[in-house]
PDB file of C-alpha atoms in Angstrom:
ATOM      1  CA  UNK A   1      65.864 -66.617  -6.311  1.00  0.00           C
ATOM      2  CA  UNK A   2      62.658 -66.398  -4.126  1.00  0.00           C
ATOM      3  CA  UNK A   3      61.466 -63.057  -3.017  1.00  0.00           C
ATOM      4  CA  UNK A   4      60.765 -61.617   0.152  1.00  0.00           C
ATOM      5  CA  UNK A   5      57.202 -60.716   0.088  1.00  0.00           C
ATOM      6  CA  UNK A   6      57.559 -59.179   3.416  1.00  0.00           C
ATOM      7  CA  UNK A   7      59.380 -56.334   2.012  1.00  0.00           C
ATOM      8  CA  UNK A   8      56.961 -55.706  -1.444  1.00  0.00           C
ATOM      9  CA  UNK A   9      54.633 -53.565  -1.849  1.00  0.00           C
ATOM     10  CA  UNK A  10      51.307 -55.240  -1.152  1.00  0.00           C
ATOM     11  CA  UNK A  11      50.269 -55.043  -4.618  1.00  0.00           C
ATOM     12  CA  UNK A  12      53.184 -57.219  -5.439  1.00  0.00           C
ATOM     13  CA  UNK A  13      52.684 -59.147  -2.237  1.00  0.00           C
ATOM     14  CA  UNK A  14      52.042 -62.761  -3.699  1.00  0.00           C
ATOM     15  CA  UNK A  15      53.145 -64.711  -6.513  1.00  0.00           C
ATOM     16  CA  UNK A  16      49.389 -64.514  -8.601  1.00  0.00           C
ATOM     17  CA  UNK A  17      49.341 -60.588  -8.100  1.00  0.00           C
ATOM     18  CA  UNK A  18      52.979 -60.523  -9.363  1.00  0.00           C
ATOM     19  CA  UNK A  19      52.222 -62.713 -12.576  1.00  0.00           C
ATOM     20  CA  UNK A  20      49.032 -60.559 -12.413  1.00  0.00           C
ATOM     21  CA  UNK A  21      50.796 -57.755 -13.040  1.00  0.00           C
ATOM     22  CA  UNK A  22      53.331 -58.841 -15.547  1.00  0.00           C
ATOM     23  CA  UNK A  23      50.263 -60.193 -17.994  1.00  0.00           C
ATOM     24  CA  UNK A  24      48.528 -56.561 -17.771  1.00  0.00           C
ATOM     25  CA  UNK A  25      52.028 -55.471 -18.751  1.00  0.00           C
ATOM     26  CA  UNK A  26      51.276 -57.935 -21.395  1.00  0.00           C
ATOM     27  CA  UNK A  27      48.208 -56.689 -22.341  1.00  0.00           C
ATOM     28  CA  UNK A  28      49.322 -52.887 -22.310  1.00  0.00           C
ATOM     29  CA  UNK A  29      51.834 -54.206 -25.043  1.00  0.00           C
ATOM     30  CA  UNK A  30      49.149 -55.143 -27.700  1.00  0.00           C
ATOM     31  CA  UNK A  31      46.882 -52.458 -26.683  1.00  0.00           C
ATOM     32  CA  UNK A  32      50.026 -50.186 -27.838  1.00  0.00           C
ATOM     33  CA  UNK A  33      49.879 -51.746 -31.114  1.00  0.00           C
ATOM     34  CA  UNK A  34      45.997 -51.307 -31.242  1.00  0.00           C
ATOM     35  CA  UNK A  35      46.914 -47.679 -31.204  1.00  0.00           C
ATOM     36  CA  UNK A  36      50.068 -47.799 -33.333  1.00  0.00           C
ATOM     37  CA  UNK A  37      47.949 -49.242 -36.207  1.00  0.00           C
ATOM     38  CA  UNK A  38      45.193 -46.426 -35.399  1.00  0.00           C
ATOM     39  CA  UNK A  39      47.910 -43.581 -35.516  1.00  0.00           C
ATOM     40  CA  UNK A  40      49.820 -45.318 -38.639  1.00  0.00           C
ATOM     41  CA  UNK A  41      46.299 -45.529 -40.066  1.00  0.00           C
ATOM     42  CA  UNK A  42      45.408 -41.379 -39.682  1.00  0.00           C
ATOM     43  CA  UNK A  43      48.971 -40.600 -40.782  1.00  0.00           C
ATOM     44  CA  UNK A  44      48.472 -42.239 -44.037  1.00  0.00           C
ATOM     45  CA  UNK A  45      44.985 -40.556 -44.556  1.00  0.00           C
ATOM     46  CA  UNK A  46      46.083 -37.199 -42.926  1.00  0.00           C
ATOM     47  CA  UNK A  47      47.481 -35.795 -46.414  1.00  0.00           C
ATOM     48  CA  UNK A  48      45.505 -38.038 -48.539  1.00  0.00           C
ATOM     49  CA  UNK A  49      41.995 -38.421 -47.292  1.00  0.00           C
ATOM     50  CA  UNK A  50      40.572 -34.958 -46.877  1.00  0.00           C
ATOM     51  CA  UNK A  51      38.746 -34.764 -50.040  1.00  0.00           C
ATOM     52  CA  UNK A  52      35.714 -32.934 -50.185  1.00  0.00           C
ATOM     53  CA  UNK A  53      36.070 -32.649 -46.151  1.00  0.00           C
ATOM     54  CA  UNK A  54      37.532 -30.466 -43.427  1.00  0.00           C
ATOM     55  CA  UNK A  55      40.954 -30.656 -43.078  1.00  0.00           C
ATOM     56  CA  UNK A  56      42.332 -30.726 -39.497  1.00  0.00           C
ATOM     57  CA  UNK A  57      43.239 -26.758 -39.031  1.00  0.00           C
ATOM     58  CA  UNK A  58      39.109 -26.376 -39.679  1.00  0.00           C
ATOM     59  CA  UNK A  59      37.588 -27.857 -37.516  1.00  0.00           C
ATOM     60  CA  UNK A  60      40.332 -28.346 -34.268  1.00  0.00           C
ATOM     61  CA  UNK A  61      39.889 -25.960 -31.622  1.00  0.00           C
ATOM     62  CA  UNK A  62      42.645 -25.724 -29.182  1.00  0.00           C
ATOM     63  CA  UNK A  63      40.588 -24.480 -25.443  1.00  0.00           C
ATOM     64  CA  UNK A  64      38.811 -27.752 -25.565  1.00  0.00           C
ATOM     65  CA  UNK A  65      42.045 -29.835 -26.167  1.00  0.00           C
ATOM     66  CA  UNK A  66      43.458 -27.720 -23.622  1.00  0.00           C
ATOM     67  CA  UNK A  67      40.791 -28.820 -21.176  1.00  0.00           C
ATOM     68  CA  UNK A  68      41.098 -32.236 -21.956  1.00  0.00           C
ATOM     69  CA  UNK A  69      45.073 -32.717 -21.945  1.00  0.00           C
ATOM     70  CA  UNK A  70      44.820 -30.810 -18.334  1.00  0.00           C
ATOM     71  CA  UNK A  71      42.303 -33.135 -16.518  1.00  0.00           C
ATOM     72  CA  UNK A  72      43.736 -36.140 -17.877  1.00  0.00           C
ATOM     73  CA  UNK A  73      47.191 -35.257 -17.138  1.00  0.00           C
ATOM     74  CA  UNK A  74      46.401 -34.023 -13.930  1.00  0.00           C
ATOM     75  CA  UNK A  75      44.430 -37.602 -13.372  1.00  0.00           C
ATOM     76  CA  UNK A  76      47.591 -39.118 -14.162  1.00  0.00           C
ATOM     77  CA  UNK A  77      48.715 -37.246 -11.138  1.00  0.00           C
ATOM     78  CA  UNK A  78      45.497 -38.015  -8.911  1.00  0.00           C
ATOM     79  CA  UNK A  79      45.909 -41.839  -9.803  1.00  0.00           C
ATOM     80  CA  UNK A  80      49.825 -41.640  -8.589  1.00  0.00           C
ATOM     81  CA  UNK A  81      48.697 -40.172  -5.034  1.00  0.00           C
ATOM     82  CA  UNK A  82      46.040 -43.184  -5.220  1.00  0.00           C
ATOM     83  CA  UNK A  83      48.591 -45.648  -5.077  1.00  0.00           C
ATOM     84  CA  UNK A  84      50.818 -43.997  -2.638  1.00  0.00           C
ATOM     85  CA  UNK A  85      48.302 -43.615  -0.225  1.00  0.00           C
ATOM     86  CA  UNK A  86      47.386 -47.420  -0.760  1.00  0.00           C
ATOM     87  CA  UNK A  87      51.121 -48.204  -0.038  1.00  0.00           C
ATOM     88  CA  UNK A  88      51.443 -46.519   3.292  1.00  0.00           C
ATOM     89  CA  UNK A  89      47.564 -47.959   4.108  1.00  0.00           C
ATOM     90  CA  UNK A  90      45.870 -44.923   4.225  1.00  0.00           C
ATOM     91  CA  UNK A  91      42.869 -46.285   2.880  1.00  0.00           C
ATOM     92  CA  UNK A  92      40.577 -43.399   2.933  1.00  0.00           C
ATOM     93  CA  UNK A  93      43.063 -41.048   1.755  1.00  0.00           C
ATOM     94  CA  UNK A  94      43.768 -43.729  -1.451  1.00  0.00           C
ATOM     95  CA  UNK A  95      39.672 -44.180  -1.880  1.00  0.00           C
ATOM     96  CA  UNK A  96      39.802 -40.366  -2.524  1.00  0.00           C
ATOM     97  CA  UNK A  97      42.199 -39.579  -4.914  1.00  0.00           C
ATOM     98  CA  UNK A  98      40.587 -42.659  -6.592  1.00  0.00           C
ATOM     99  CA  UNK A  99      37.156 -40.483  -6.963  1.00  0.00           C
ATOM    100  CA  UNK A 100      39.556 -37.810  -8.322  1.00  0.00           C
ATOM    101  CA  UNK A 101      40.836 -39.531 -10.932  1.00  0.00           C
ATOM    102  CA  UNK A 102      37.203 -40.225 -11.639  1.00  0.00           C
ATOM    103  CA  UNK A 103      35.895 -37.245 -11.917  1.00  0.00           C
ATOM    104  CA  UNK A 104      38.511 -35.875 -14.042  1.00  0.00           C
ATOM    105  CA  UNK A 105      38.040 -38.918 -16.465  1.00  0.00           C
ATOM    106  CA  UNK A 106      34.426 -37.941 -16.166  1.00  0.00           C
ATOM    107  CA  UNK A 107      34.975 -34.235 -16.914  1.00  0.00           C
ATOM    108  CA  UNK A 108      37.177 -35.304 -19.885  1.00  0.00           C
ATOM    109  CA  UNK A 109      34.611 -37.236 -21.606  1.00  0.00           C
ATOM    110  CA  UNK A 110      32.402 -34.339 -21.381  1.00  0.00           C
ATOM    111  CA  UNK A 111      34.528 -32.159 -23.194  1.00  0.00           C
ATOM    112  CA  UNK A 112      35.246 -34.702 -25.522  1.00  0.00           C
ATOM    113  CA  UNK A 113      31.714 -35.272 -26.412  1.00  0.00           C
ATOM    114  CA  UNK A 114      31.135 -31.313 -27.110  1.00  0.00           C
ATOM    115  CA  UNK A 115      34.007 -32.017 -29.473  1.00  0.00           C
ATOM    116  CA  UNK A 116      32.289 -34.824 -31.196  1.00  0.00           C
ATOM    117  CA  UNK A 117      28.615 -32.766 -31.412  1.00  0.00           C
ATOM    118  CA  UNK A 118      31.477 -29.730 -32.478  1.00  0.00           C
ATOM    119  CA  UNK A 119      32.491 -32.216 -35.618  1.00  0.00           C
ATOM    120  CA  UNK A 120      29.456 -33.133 -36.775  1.00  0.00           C
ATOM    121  CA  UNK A 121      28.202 -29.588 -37.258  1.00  0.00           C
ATOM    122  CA  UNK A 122      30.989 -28.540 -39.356  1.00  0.00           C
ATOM    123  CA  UNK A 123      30.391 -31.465 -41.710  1.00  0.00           C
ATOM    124  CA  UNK A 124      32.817 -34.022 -40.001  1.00  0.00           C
ATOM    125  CA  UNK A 125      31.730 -37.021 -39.906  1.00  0.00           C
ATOM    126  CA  UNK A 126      32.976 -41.262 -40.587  1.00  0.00           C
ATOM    127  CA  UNK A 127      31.604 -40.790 -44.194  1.00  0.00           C
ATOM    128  CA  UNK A 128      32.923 -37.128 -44.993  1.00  0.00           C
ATOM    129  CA  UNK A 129      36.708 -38.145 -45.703  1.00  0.00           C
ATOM    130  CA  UNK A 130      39.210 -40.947 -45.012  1.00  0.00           C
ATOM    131  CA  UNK A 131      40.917 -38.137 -42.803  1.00  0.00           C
ATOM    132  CA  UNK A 132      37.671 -37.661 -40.116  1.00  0.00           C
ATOM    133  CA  UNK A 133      36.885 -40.987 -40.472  1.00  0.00           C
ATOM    134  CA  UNK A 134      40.360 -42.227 -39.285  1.00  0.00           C
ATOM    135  CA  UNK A 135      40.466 -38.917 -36.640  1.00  0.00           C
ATOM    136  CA  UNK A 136      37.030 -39.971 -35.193  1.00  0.00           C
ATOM    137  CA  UNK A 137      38.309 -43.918 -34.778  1.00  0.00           C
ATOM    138  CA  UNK A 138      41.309 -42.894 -32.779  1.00  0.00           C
ATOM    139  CA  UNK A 139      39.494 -40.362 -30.830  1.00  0.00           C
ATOM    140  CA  UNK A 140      36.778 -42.529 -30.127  1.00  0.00           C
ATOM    141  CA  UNK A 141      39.174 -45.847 -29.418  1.00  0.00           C
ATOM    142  CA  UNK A 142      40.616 -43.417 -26.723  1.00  0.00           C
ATOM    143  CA  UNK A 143      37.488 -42.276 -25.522  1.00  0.00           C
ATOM    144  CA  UNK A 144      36.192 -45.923 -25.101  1.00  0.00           C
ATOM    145  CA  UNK A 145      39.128 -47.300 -23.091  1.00  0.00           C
ATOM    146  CA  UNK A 146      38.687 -44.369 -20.435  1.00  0.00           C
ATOM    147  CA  UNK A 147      34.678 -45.317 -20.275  1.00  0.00           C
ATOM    148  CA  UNK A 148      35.834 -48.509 -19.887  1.00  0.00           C
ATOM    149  CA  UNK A 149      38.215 -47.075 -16.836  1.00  0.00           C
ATOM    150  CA  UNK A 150      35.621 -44.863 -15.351  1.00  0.00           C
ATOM    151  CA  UNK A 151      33.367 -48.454 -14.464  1.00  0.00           C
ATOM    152  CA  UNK A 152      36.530 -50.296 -13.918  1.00  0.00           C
ATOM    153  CA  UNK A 153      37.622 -47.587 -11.152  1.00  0.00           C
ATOM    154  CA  UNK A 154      34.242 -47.385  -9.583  1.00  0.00           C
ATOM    155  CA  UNK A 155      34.006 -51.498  -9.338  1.00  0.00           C
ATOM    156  CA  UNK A 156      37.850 -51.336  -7.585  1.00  0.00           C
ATOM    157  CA  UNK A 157      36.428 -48.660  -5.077  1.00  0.00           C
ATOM    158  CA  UNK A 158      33.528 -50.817  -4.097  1.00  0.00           C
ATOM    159  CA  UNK A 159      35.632 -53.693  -3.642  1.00  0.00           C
ATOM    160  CA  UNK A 160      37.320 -51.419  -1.568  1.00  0.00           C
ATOM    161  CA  UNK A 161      34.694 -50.311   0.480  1.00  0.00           C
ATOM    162  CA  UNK A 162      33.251 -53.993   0.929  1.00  0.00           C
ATOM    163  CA  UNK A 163      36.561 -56.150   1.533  1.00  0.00           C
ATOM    164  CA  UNK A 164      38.862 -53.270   2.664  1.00  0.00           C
ATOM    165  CA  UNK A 165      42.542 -53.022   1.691  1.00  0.00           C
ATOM    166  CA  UNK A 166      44.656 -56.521   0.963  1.00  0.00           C
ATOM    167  CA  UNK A 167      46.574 -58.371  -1.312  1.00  0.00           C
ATOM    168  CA  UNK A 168      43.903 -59.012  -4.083  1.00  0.00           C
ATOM    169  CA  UNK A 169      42.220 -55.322  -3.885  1.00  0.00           C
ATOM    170  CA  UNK A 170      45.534 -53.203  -4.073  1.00  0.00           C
ATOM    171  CA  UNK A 171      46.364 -55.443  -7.170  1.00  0.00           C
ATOM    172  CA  UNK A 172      43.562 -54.365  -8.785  1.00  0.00           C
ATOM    173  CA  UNK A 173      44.173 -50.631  -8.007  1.00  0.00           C
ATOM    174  CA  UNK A 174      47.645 -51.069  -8.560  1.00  0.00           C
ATOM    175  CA  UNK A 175      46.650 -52.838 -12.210  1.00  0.00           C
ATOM    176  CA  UNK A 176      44.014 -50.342 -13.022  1.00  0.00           C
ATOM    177  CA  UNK A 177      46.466 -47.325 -12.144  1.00  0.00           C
ATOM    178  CA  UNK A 178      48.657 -48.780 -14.961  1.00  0.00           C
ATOM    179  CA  UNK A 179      45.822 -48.993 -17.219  1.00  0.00           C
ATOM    180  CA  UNK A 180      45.806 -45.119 -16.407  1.00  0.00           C
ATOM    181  CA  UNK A 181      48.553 -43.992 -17.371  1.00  0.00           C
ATOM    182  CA  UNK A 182      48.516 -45.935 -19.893  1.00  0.00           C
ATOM    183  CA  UNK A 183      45.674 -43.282 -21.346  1.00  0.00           C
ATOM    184  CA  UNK A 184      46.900 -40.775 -20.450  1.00  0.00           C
ATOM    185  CA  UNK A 185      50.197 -41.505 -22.706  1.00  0.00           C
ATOM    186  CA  UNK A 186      48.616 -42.096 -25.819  1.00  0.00           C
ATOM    187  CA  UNK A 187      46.640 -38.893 -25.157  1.00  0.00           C
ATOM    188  CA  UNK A 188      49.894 -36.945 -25.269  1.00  0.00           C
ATOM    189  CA  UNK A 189      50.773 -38.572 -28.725  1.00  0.00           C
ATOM    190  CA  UNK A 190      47.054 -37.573 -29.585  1.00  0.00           C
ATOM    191  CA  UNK A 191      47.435 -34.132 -28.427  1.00  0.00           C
ATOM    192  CA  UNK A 192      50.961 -33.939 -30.040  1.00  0.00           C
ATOM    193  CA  UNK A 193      50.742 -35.985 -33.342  1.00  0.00           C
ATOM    194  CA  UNK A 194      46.683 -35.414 -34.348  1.00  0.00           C
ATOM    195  CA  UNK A 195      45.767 -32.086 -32.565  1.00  0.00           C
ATOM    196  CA  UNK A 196      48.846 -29.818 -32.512  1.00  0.00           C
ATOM    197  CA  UNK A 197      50.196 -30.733 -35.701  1.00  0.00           C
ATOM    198  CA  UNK A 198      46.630 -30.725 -37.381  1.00  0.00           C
ATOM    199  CA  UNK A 199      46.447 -27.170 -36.021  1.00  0.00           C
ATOM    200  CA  UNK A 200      49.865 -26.278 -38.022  1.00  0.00           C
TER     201      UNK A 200
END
C-alpha cells in the first residue's frame, strides 16, 4: 500500500527519509545493547569489585545528580517543542528550542565533569576497583554520546539556517530528536539503577 506523503509529517515526507528513519531506529537498537552490556557489566562488579576502593554510597552525591537528571529531562522536553514547532513550520520558533536543548546538554556536561574532578579526589579512579572502573565507563559512554549530540545539534541548526526548512533538514532534526531521547532514557536507568541504588 503506497502512502500519501501529502498527509506526513515532513520528516516522513519521502521514501529515503522514511527508510532514514527506520535504520536510526536500527541503530538506537544496538546502541541499547552497547548500554545493556555496560549496565550488565557494573552490576556484576557493583558487589564484587570495590576492593580497596570507594563503594558507591562514598563518593555519590545526590544535588549534582539532581542537576543533571533535571536539565536533561527537561531537554527531553525542549527537543519535543523542537519538533512540534518544525511540524507546524514555525521555523524560528523550532531553531530555538533547538538552542535549548543545547544548552541544557551543555549545562549537563558541566555538572558532570565536576562529578568526574569530584571522583578523582576521593580516590576514584579506572584503576582503584572493578566497581569505579565499570561506573566511570558507563558514565563516560553516556557523557560521550551527548558530546557527540551537542555538535550533531549545532551542524542540524546550521543546515537550518543555510537551506531553511524541507524534507532532508526536518529528517535530520526529526532523527537527531530521537537520538535525544534516546539519552535521556538511559540516563533515567543511570539515575535509577547506578546513582539511587548506589546511594542505598
Amino acid at each position: 500500500m503506497k502512502l500519501d506523503s501529502k498527509n506526513l509529517p515532513l520528516e516522513y515526507s519521502t521514501e529515503t527519509n522514511r527508510m532514514n528513519i527506520l535504520g536510526f531506529w536500527i541503530f538506537l537498537s544496538a546502541e541499547i545493547m552497547l548500554f545493556a552490556t555496560l549496565f550488565t557489566t557494573y552490576f556484576v562488579y557493583v558487589d564484587r569489585g570495590v576492593g580497596s576502593g570507594p563503594a558507591g554510597a562514598e563518593i555519590f552525591e545526590l544535588p549534582p545528580v539532581l542537576i543533571e537528571t533535571f536539565l536533561l529531562l527537561t531537554s527531553s522536553f525542549t527537543i519535543g517543542l523542537a519538533v512540534h514547532a518544525m511540524r507546524i513550520n514555525r521555523v524560528k520558533a523550532m531553531i530555538g528550542f533547538m538552542i535549548v536543548t543545547l544548552l541544557l546538554g551543555a549545562g549537563f556536561l558541566s555538572v558532570e565533569i565536576y562529578e568526574f574532578v569530584h571522583y578523582y579526589h576521593v580516590g576514584a579512579t579506572l584503576q582503584t576497583s572493578g566497581f569505579t572502573a565499570t561506573l566511570l565507563t558507563t558514565l563516560g559512554t553516556h557523557g560521550a554520546h551527548v558530546t557527540f549530540g551537542l555538535f550533531w545539534g549545532i551542524i542540524i541548526i546550521i543546515q537550518i539556517l543555510r537551506n531553511g526548512l524541507n524534507a532532508r533538514t526536518a529528517n535530520k532534526s526529526f532523527i537527531f530528536s530521537l537520538y535525544w531521547h534516546f539519552l535521556d532514557v538511559m540516563w533515567i536507568f543511570i539515575f535509577s539503577f547506578i546513582y539511587l541504588k548506589g546511594m542505598m
